[in-house]
Amino acid sequence: MSKDDELYMENLKRELHYDVASGLLKPLDVYPILAGGQEYLQLRRRVIEALAHGREWLQTASRPARRFRYYLYKWRVSMRVKNHFSPEKIMNEFTSLDYVCDETIAEAVYLALLLKKPLLVEGEPGVGKTEIAKVLAKMLNTQLIRLQCYEGLDESKALYEWNYQKQLLYIQGKDKAAEDVFAEEFLMVRPLLKAILAEDPAPVLLIDEIDKADEEFEAFLLEVLSDFQVSIPEFGTVKAKTIPYIVITNNDARELTNALKRRCIFLYIDYPTVEKEEKILLHRVPGIDKELAHQVAELMNALRKRTDLVKKPSIAEGIDFAQALTMEGITTVDDKVVDRLLPALLKTKEDITAFRKRGEGKWIGGF
């Protein structure tokens, strides 16, 4: 057995709490709870058997070893999360970062951190799905890596591609072998590979608007996220150094596969209540009066109840409207104010034209 193999075995024994004197694994009763019960116990038995076979372990039991180490890593991360965070603390941290967070959101974020699973956030556009990932990265004091999904997104744009121009210039040089161009310096790293290569602390990987991507890309994404490693034919296998925190957003433009949903913690964010939107405005609009914030929140709630609007106003429109009121020094929302600042609320020609034609600002304003 080589020195590298011996070192690998020693590190593995130490990680598994292997008792050298007795040749047995010390009991780790907490693992089955986190690792999924029977599957964990089967892996653990194979680990015990493989430890007695020296080099054969590296050849015949590498996959169980990887999975066992993955469970061990999840347990360590879970213990850190449990020691440093709670739903209440997450709620307070998010609020301090100007994201008004309720118990439902805090519980989902906490579970995603504790179980080290992706957080799938669904809801109407503009309800604060993407902002969760941004605030989470700030709370964890780590980098945010964003993959914006769109129709036609493929592996080369999400994972990696080779810099062909640079490779061509390199080959044209004297005494340059063609195989030399498949080195790291010619690799153009895209968001998924960047997240896999990231050092500790683990980054937050935001996969934004996954419903805009094709089902083929969703299947590819499942493959990458299952093992957190990537095989590059010309380069070799790249394994994740740390497992990123993953936030996936979905506007529900199409139905996601059950395979993806099973692997995630699910969170649905609806339009805020009047009380919650009032809090959001007080946090996000500097200098706004509490009464004015309440009037704007009621106005937004009334608009969203309309069934004939092409596009219902989001939280962002409410913030823009409130900022315009504050900068103009307006203290009361009435029909004239609504009509004048309507482009900040409604974002389609059909909605603005129909709204003004019917004179609906007269009854929807003036709370």
Coordinates of C-alpha atoms in Angstrom, one line a residue, residues 27-35 40 75 79 82:
P27 CA -20.8 3.7 18.4
L28 CA -22.2 6.7 16.7
D29 CA -25.8 6.6 17.6
V30 CA -26.6 10.1 16.2
Y31 CA -25.8 9.1 12.6
P32 CA -28.8 7.0 11.7
I33 CA -31.2 9.8 12.5
L34 CA -29.5 12.1 10.0
A35 CA -28.4 9.5 7.4
Y40 CA -26.9 4.2 6.7
W75 CA -23.6 15.6 10.4
M79 CA -24.2 20.2 14.4
K82 CA -27.8 23.5 15.5

